[in-house]
CSV table of C-alpha atoms and ligand atoms in Angstrom, one decimal:
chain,number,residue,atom,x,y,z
C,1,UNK,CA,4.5,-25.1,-73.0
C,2,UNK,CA,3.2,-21.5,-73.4
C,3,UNK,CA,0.6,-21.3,-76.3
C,4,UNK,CA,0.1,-17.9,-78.4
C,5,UNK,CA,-3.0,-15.9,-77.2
C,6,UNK,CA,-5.7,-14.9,-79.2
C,7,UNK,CA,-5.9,-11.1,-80.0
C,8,UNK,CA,-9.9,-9.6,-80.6
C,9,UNK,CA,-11.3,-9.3,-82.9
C,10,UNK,CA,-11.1,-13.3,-83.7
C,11,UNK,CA,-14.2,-15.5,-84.8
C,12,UNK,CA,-13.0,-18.3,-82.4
C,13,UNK,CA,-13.1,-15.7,-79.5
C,14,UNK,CA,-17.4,-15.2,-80.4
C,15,UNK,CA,-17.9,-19.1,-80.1
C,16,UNK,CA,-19.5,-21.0,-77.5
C,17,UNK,CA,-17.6,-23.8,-76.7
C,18,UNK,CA,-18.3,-27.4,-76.1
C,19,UNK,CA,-18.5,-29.0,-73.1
C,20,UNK,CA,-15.6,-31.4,-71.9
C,21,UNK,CA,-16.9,-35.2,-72.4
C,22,UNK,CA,-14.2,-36.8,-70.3
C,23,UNK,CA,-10.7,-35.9,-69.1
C,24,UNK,CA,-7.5,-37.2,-70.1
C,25,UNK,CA,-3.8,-36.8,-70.0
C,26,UNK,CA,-4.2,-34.8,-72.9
C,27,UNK,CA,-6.7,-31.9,-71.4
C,28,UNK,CA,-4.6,-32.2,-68.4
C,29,UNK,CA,-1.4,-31.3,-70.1
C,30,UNK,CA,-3.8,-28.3,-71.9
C,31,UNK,CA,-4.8,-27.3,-68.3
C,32,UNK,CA,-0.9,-26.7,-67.6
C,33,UNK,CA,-0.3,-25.1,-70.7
C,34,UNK,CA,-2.8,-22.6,-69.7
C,35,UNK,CA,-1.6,-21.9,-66.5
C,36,UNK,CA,2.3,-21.4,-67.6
C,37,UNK,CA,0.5,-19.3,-70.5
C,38,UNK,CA,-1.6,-17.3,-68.1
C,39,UNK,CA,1.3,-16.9,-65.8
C,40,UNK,CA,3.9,-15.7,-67.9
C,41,UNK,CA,1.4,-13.4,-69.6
C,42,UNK,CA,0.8,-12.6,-67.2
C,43,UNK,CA,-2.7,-13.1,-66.0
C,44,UNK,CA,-5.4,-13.9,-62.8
C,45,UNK,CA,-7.5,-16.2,-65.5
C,46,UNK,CA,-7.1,-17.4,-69.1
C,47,UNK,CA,-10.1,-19.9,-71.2
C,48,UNK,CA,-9.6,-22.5,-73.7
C,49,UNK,CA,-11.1,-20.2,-76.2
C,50,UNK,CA,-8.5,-17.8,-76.0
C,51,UNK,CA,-5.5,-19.8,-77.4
C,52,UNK,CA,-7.5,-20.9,-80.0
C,53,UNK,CA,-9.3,-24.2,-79.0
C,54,UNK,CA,-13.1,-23.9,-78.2
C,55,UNK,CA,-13.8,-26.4,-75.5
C,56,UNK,CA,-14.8,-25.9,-71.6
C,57,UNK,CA,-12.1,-25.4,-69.7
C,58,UNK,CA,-10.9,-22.1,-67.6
C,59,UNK,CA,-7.7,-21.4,-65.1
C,60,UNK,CA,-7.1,-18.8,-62.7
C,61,UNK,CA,-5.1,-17.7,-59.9
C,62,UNK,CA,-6.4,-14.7,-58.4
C,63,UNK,CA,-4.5,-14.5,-55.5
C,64,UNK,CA,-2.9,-10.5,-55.7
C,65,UNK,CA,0.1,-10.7,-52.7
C,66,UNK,CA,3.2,-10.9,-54.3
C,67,UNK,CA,4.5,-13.2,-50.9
C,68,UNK,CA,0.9,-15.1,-51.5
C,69,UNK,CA,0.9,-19.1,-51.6
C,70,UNK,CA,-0.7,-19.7,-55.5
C,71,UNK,CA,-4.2,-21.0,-56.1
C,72,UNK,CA,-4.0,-22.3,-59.2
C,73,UNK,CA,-7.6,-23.6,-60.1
C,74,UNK,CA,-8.4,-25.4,-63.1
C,75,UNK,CA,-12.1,-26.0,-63.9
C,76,UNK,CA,-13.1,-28.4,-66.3
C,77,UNK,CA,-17.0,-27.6,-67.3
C,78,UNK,CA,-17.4,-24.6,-64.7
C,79,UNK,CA,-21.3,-23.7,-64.3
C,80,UNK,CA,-22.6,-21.0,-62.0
C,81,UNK,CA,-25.5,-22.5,-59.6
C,82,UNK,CA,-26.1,-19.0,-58.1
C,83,UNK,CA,-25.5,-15.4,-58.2
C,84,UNK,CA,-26.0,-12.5,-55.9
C,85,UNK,CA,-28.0,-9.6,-56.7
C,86,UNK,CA,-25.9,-7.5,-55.1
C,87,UNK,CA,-23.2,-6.2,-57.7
C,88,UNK,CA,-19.8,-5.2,-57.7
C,89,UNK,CA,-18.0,-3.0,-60.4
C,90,UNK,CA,-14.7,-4.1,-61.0
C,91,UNK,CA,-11.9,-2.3,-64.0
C,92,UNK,CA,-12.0,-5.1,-65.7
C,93,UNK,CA,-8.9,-5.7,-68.7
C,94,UNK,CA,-8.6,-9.1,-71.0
C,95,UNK,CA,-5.3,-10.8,-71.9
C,96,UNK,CA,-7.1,-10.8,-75.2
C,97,UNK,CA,-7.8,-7.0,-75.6
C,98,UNK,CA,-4.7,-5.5,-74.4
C,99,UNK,CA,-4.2,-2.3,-72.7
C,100,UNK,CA,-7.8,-1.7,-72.4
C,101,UNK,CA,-9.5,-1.5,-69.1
C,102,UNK,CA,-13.0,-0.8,-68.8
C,103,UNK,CA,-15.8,-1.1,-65.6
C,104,UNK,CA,-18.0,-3.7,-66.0
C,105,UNK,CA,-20.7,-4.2,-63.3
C,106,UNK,CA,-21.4,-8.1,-62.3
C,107,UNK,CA,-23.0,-9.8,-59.5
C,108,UNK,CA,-20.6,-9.7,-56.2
C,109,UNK,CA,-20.5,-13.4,-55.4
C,110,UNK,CA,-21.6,-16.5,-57.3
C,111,UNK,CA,-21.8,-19.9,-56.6
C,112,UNK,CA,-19.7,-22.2,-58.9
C,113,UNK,CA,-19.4,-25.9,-59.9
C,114,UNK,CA,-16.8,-27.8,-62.0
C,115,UNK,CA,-14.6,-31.2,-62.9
C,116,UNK,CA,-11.8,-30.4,-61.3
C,117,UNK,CA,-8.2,-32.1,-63.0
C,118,UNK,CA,-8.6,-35.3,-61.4
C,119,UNK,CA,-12.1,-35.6,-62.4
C,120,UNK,CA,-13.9,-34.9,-59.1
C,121,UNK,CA,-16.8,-32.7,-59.1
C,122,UNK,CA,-16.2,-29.3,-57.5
C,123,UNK,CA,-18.6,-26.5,-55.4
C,124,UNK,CA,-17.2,-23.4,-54.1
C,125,UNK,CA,-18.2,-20.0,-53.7
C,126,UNK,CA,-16.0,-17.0,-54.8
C,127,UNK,CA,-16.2,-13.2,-54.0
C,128,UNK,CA,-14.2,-10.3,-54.9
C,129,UNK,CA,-12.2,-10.5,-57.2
C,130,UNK,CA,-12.0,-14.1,-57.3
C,131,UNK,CA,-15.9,-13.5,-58.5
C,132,UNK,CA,-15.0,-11.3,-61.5
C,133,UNK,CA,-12.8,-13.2,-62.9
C,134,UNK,CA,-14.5,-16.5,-62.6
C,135,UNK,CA,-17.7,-14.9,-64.4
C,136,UNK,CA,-15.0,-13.2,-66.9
C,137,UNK,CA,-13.7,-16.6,-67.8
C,138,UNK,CA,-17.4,-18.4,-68.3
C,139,UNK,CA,-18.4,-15.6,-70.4
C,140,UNK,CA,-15.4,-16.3,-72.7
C,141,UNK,CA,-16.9,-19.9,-72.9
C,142,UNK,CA,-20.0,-18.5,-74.1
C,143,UNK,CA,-18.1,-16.3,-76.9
C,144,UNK,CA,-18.9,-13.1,-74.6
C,145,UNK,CA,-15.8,-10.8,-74.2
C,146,UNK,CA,-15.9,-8.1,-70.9
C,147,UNK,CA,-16.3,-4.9,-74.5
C,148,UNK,CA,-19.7,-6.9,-74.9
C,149,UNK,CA,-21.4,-5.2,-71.6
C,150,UNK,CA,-20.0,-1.6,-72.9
C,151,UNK,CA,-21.8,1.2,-74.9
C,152,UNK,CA,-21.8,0.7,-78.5
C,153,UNK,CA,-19.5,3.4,-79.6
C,154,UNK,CA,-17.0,2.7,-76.9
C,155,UNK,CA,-16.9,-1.3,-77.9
C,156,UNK,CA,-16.1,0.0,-81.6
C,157,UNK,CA,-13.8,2.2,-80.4
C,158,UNK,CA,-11.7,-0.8,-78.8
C,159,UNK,CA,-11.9,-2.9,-81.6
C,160,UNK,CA,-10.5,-0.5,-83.7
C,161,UNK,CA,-7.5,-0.4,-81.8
C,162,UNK,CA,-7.1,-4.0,-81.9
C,163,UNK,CA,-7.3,-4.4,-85.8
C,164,UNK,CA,-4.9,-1.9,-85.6
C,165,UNK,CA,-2.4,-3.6,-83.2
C,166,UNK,CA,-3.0,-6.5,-85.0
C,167,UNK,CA,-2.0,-5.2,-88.4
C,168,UNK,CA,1.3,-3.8,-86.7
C,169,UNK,CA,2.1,-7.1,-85.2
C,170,UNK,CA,1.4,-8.7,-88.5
C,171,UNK,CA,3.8,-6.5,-89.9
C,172,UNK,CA,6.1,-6.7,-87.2
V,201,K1U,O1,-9.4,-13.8,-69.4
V,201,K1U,C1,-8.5,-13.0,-69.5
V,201,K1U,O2,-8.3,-12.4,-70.5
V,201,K1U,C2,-7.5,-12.8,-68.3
V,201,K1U,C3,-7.8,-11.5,-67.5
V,201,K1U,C4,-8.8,-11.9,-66.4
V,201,K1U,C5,-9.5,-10.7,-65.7
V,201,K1U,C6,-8.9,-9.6,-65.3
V,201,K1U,C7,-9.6,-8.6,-64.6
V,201,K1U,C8,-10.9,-8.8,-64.3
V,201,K1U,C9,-11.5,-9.9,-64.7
V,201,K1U,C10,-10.8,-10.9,-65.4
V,201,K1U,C11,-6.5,-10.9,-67.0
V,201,K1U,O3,-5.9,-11.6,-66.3
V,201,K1U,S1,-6.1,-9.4,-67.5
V,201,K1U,C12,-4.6,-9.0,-66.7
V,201,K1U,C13,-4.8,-8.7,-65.2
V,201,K1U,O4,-5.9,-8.4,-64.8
V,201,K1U,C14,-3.7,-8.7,-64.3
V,201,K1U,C15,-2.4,-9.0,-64.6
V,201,K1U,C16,-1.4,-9.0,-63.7
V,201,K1U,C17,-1.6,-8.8,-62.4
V,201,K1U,C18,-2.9,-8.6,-62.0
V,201,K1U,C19,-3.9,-8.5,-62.9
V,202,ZN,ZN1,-10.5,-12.2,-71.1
C-alpha cells in the first residue's frame, strides 16, 4: 500500500527516530509499503520518518538504467562504520522537499551496517550515488534534511516555498 509522504516543514521530519527492537511481519509489511511508496513516487531512497512514523528503517534502489535488474534494499537499523575523507558533491533533491535541488558535499564512500528483512546482520560498502543516498536516508533518521547543510538564507528561502505549497494543497 502506498503511504502519503511527508511535506517540510513537519515536526516529525526534525525527530530522531528510534531504533528497531525486533522485526516482525508488521515492519516487514512497512518495509514494502515503503518501497511501492518510494517507487511510485518516484524515488532512489525513502525513511520511516518521512510517512510519518519515526522509527529506523530506510529503502533504496539506486540503480539509474532504465533496462537495470532492481536493488531494492531495505535496512533495518543502518549505521555507518566508516567514511571516506574524500568527498563527492552530488545535486541532491528530497521526496519531501519537492522541486528543489541543491549540492550538498558528503563523504564519497562509506561503510554501512544493518538488519536486513529477515533479520540477518548486513556490511556493505556503497559509492556513488549509492553513497549519497544512503547517508541522505540516515540523516533523515537523525531529523537532518539535505536544506540543513545549506546557507542560512537559502534554507529559508526553501522552506518558504514549501509552507506555501502546502497551503495550496491544503486548499486544493
Ligand atoms: O529521501 C528522499 O527524500 C528520497 C530522495 C533520495 C535522494 C535523492 C538524491 C540524492 C540523495 C538522496 C529522492 O529519491 S529524490 C528523487 C530523485 O532523486 C530521483 C527520482 C527519480 C529518478 C531518479 C532520481
Ligand atoms: Zn529526503
Amino acid at each position: 500500500m502506498k503511504r502519503p509522504i511527508l511535506i517540510h516543514p513537519d515536526p516529525r521530519l526534525k525527530k530522531v527516530c528510534v531504533a528497531v527492537p525486533d522485526l516482525s511481519d508488521d515492519l516487514r509489511v512497512l518495509a514494502d509499503d515503503m518501497l511501492e511508496t518510494m517507487y511510485a513516487a518516484p524515488g532512489i531512497g525513502l525513511a520511516a520518518p518521512q510517512i510519518g512514523i519515526l522509527q529506523r528503517l530506510i529503502v533504496l534502489d539506486c540503480v539509474k538504467e532504465e533496462d537495470g535488474e532492481p536493488r531494492p534494499l531495505v535496512m533495518f537499523n543502518p549505521e555507518i562504520i566508516s567514511a571516506s575523507d574524500e568527498t563527492n558533491v552530488y545535486e541532491e533533491g528530497c521526496l519531501s522537499i519537492p522541486d528543489q535541488y541543491a549540492e550538498v558535499t558528503r563523504p564519497k564512500v562509506v561503510e554501512v551496517e544493518w538488519m536486513d528483512r529477515d533479520g540477518n546482520a548486513q556490511r556493505e560498502t556503497f559509492g556513488g550515488l549509492w553513497a549519497t543516498c544512503v547517508q541522505h536516508e540516515i540523516d533523515h533518521l537523525n531529523g537532518k534534511l539535505f536544506i540543513d547543510y545549506l546557507k542560512p538564507l537559502k534554507r529559508q528561502m526553501i522552506t518558504r516555498k514549501m509552507q506555501k505549497l502546502k497551503r495550496e494543497r491544503a486548499r486544493a
